[in-house]
Tab-separated table of C-alpha atoms in Angstrom:
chain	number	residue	atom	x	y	z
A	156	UNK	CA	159.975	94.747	212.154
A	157	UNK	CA	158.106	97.516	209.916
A	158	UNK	CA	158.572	96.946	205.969
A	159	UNK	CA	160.864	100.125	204.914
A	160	UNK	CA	159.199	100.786	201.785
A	161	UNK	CA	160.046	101.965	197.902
A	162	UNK	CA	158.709	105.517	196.942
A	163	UNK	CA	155.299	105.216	196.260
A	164	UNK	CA	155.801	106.281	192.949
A	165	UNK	CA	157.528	102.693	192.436
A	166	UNK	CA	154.351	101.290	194.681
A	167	UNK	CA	152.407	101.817	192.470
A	168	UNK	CA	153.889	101.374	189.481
A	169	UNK	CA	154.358	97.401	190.944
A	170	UNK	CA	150.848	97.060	191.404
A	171	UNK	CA	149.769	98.361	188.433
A	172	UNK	CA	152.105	95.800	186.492
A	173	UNK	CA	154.776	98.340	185.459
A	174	UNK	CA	157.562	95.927	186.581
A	175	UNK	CA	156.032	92.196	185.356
A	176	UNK	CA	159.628	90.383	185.555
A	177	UNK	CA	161.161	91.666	189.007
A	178	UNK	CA	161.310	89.548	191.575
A	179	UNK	CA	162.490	88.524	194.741
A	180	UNK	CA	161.528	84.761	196.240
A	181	UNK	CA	162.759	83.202	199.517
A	182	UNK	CA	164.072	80.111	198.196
A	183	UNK	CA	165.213	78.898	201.700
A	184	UNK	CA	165.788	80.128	205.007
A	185	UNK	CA	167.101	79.089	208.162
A	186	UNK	CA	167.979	79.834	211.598
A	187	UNK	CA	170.503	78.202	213.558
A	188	UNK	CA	170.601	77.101	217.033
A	189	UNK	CA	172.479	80.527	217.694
A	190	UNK	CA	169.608	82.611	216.410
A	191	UNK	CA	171.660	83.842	213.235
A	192	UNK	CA	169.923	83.414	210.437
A	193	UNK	CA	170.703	82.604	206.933
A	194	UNK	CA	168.288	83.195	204.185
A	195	UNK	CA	168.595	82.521	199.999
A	196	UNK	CA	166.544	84.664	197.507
A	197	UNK	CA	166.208	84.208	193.754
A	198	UNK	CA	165.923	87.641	192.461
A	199	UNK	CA	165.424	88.818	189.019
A	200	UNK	CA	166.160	92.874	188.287
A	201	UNK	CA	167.616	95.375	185.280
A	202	UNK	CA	171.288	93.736	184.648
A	203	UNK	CA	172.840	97.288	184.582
A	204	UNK	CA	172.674	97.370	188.259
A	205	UNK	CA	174.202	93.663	188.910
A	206	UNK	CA	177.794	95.243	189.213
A	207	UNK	CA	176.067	97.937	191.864
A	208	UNK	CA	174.810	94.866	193.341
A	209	UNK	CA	178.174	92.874	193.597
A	210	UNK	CA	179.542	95.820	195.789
A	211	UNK	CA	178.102	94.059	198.781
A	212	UNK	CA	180.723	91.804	199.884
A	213	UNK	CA	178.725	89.788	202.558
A	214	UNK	CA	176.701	88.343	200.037
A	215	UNK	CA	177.169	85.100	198.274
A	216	UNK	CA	175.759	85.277	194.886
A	217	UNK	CA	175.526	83.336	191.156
A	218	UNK	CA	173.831	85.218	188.383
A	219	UNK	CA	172.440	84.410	184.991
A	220	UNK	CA	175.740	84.888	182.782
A	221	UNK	CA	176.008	86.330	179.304
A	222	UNK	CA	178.908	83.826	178.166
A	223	UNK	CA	176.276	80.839	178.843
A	224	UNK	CA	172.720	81.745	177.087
A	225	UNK	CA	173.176	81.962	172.750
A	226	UNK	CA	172.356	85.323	171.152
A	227	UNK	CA	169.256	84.244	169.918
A	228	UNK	CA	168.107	83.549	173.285
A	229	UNK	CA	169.462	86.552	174.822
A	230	UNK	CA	167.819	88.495	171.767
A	231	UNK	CA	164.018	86.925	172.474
A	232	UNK	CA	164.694	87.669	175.870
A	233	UNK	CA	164.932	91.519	175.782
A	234	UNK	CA	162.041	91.522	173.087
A	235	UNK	CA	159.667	89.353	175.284
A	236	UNK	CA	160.716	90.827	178.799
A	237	UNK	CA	162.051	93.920	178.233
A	238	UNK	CA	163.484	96.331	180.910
A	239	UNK	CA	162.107	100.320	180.591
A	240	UNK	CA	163.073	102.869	183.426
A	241	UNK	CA	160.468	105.055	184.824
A	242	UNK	CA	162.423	107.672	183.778
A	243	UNK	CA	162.950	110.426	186.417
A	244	UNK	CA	163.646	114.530	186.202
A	245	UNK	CA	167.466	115.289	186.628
A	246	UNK	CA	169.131	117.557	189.180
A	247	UNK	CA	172.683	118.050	190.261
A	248	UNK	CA	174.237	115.589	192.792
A	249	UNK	CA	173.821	111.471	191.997
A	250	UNK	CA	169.890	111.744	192.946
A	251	UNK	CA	167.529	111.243	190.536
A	252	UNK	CA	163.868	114.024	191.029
A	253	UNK	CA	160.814	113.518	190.467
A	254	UNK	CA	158.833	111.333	187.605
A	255	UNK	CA	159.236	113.287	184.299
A	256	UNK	CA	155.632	114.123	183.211
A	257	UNK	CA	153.468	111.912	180.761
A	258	UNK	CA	154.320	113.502	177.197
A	259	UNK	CA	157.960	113.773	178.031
A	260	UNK	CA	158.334	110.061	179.385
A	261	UNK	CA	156.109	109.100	175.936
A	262	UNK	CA	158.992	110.264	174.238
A	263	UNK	CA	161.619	109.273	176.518
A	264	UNK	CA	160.183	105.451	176.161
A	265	UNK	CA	160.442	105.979	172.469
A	266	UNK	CA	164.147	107.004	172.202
A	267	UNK	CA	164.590	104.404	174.718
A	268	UNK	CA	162.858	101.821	172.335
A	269	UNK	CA	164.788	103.375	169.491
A	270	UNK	CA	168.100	102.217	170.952
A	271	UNK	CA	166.859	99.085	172.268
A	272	UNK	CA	165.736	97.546	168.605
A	273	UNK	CA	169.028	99.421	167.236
A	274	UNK	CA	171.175	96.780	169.867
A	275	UNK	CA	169.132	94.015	168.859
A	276	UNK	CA	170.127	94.506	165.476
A	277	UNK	CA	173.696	94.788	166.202
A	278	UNK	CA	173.638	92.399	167.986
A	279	UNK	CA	172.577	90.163	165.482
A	280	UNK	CA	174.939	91.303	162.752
A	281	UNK	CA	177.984	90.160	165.167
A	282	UNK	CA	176.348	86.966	165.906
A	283	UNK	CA	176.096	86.638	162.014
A	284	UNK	CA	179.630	87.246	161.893
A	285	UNK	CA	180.358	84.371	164.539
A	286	UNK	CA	181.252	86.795	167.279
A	287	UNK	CA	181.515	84.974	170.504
A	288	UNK	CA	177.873	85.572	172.217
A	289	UNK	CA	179.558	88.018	175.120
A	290	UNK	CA	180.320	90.506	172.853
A	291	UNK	CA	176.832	90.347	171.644
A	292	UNK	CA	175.131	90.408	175.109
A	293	UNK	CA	176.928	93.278	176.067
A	294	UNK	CA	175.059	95.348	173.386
A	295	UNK	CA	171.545	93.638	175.228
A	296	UNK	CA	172.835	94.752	178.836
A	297	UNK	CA	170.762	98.357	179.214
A	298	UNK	CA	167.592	96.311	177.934
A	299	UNK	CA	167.833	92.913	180.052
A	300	UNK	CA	166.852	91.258	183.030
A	301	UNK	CA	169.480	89.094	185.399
A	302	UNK	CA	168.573	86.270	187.428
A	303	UNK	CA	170.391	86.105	190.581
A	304	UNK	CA	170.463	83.577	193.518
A	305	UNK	CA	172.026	85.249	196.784
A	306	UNK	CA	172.347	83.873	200.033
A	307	UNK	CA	174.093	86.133	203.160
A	308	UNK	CA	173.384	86.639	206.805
A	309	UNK	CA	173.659	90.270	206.904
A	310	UNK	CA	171.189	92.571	205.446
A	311	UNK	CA	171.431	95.591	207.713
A	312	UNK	CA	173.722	97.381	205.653
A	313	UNK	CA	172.109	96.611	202.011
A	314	UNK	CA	169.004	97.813	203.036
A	315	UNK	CA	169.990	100.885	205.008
A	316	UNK	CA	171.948	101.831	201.592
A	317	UNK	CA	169.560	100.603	199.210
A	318	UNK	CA	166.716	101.854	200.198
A	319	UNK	CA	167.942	105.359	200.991
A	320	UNK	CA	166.242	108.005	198.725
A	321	UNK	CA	169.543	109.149	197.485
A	322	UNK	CA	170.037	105.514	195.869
A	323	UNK	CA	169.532	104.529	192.594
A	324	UNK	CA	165.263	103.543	192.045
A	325	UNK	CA	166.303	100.475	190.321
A	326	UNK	CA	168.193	99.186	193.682
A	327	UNK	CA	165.300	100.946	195.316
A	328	UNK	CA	162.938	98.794	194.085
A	329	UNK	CA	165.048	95.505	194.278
A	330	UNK	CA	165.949	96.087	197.773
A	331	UNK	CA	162.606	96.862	198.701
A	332	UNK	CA	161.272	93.887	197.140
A	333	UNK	CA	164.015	91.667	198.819
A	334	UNK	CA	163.432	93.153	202.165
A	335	UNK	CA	159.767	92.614	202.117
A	336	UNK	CA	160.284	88.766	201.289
A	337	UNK	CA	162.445	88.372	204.284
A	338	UNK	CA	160.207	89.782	206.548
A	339	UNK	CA	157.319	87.511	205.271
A	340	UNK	CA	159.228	84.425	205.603
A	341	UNK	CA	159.759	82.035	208.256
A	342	UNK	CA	163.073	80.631	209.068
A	343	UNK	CA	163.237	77.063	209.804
A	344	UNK	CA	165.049	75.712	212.518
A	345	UNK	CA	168.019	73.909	212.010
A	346	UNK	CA	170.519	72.447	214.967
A	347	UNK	CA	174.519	72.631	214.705
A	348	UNK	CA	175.531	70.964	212.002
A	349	UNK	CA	172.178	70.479	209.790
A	350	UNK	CA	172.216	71.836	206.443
A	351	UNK	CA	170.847	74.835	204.386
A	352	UNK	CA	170.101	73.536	200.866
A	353	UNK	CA	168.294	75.972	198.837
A	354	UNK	CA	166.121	74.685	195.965
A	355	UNK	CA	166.242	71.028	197.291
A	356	UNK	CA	162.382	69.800	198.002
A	357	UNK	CA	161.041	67.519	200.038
A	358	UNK	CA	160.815	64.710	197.020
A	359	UNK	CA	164.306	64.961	196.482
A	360	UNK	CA	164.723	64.381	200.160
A	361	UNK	CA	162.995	61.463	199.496
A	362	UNK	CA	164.283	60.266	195.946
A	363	UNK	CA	167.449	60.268	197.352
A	364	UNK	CA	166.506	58.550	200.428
A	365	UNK	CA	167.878	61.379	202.823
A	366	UNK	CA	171.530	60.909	201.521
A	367	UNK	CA	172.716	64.276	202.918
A	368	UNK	CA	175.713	64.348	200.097
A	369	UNK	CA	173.868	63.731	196.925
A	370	UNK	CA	171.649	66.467	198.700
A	371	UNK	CA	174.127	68.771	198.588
A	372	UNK	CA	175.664	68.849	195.250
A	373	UNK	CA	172.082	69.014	194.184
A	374	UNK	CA	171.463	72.312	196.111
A	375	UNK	CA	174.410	73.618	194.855
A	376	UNK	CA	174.258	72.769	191.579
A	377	UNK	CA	170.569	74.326	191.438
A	378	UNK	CA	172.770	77.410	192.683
A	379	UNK	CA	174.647	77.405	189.520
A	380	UNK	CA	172.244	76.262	186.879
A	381	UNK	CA	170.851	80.292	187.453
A	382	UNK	CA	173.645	80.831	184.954
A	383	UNK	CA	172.129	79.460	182.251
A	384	UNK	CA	168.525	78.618	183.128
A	385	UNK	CA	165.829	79.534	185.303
A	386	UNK	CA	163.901	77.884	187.744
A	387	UNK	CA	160.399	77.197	186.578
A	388	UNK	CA	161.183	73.986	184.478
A	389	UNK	CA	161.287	70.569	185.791
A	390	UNK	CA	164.277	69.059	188.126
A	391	UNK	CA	166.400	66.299	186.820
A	392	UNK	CA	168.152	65.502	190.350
A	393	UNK	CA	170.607	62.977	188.250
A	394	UNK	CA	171.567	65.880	185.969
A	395	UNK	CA	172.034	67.829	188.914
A	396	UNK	CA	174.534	65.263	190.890
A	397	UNK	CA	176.317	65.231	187.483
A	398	UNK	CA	176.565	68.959	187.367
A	399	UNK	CA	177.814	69.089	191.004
A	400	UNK	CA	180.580	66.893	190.433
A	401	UNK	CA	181.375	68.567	187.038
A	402	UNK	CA	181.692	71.887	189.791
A	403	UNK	CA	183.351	69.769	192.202
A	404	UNK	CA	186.451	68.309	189.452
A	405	UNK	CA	187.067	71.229	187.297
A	406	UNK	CA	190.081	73.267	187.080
A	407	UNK	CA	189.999	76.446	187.888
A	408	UNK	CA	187.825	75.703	190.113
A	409	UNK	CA	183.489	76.928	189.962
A	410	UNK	CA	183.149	76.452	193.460
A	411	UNK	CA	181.138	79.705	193.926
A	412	UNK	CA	177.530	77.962	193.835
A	413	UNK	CA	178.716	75.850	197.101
A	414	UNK	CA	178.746	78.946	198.830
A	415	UNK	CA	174.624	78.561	199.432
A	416	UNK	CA	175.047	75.568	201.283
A	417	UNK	CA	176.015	75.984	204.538
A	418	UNK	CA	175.303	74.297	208.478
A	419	UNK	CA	175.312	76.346	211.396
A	420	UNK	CA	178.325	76.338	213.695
A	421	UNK	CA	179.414	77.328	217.216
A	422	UNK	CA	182.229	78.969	216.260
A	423	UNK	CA	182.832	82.143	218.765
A	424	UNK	CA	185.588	85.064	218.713
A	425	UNK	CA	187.735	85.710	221.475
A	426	UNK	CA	184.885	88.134	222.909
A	427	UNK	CA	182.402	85.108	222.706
A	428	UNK	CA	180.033	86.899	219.451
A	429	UNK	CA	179.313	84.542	217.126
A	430	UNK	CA	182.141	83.952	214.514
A	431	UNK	CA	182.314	84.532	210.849
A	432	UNK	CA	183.255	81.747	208.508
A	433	UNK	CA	184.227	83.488	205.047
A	434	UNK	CA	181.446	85.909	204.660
A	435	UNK	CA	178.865	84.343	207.041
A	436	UNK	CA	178.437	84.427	210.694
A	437	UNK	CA	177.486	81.654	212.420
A	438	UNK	CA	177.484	79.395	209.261
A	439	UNK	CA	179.993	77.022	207.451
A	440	UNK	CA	179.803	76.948	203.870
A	441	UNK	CA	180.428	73.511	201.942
A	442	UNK	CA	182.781	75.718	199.999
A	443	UNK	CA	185.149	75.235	203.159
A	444	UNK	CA	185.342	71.446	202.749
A	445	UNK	CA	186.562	71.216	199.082
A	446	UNK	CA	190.245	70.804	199.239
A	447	UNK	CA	192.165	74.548	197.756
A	448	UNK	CA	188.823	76.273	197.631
A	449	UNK	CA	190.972	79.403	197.937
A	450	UNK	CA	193.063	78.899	194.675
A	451	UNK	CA	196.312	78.541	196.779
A	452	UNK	CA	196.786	74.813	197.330
């Protein structure tokens, strides 16, 4: 399959280190005995085009939320990693033209910059006055990255959307860069009934002696912890059973991050294609074994 590709424009920018903090990692991916696959990505892109992202309804997703990090965090964040747009000429329609030129996107950066330290400092004075850190992030959002873990097993339609030239660059570039990651990765094989655990290593495999439960709430609760922390640190698998049963007991339910963990089936429609289960073909999600999952039992 050929690699659809950003506009070079964005190419290049990437290689020349414009855009440090994107990215878009396989962090698991299977195929089942059916030959549907289901892969899981950790992606990292501008937060002001997560609700763009959300849209796409076959996709199970947790992201990095404002109501979990502190202000202070949130604040370093956007100072260390911040998020500037190659800003592009405008034109009627939705479509964004071509690159502004050099002097003009000096100045552009600069107004950008301007409005970027002036949230920061606002952003501050309500955390002074004991605002409840939401508030405060949403002053942050034009400036910040989100981390996002998102596991589906349809692409097709998100990339024929996202990477159109009539989309926005930002989703350009993210779907790009997801796209690409697929297509270098190699599914592993599961049979019916095996499961897809993303973030869960071979030594946990082993630490927990193969015990396919404790596996499980560890995958998923990896799923979650996105929402407050990244993954570069070191595991604490006990921390992470904890968390999974802290996702498992509370009311209203957080079952969302069980979503990622899913075996392949042989379900078939009436036809004899390959069934979906919630939003994924072929695969059941561990969501679908936790008693009133849906909220109405």
């Amino acid at each position: 399959m050929s690699v659809i590709a950003p506009p070079q424009r964005q190419i290049d920018e990437l290689s020349l280190s414009a855009h440090p903090f994107w990215k878009a990692d396989v962090v698991k991916d299977s195929v089942g005995p059916h030959g549907v696959r289901l892969t899981s990505l950790h992606c990292r892109f501008p937060r002001a085009v997560l609700a763009e992202f959300n849209t796409h309804r076959a996709f199970s997703r947790n992201a990095s939320s404002r109501r979990a990090i502190p202000t202070a965090k949130m604040v370093q964040a956007v100072v260390d990693f911040p998020y500037f747009p190659e800003f592009a000429e405008n034109q009627p329609g939705m479509s964004a033209g071509k690159t502004i030129g050099p002097e003009r996107m000096r100045i552009a950066r600069a107004v950008w910059l301007n409005a970027q330290r002036a949230a920061i400092e606002c952003a501050r004075q309500l955390n002074d006055l004991g605002v409840q850190k939401s508030w405060c992030a949403w002053l942050l959002e034009p400036f910040n990255f989100a981390d996002v873990v998102v596991t589906s097993t349809d692409w097709k339609n998100f990339f024929s959307q996202r990477i159109d030239e009539g989309a926005q660059p930002e989703m350009q570039m993210l779907a790009s860069l997801m796209k690409i990651a697929i297509e270098k990765s190699k599914p592993e094989q599961l049979k019916f009934g095996q499961w897809h655990l993303p973030f869960v290593k071979p030594e946990d495999v082993e630490y927990f002696d193969g015990d396919i439960d404790k596996l499980k709430l560890v995958s998923a609760a990896r799923c979650a912890r996105v929402s407050y922390v990244n993954h570069d640190g070191e595991r604490d698998p006990i921390r992470d059973i904890e968390l999974g049963y802290r996702l498992l007991s509370s009311r209203p339910g957080h079952l969302s991050p069980f979503e990622h963990v899913a075996k392949p089936v042989n379900y078939r429609d009436t036809d004899g294609s390959i069934a979906y289960v919630g939003n994924f073909r072929g695969f059941w999600q561990m969501r679908k074994d936790i008693a009133g999952e849906n909220g109405q039992t």
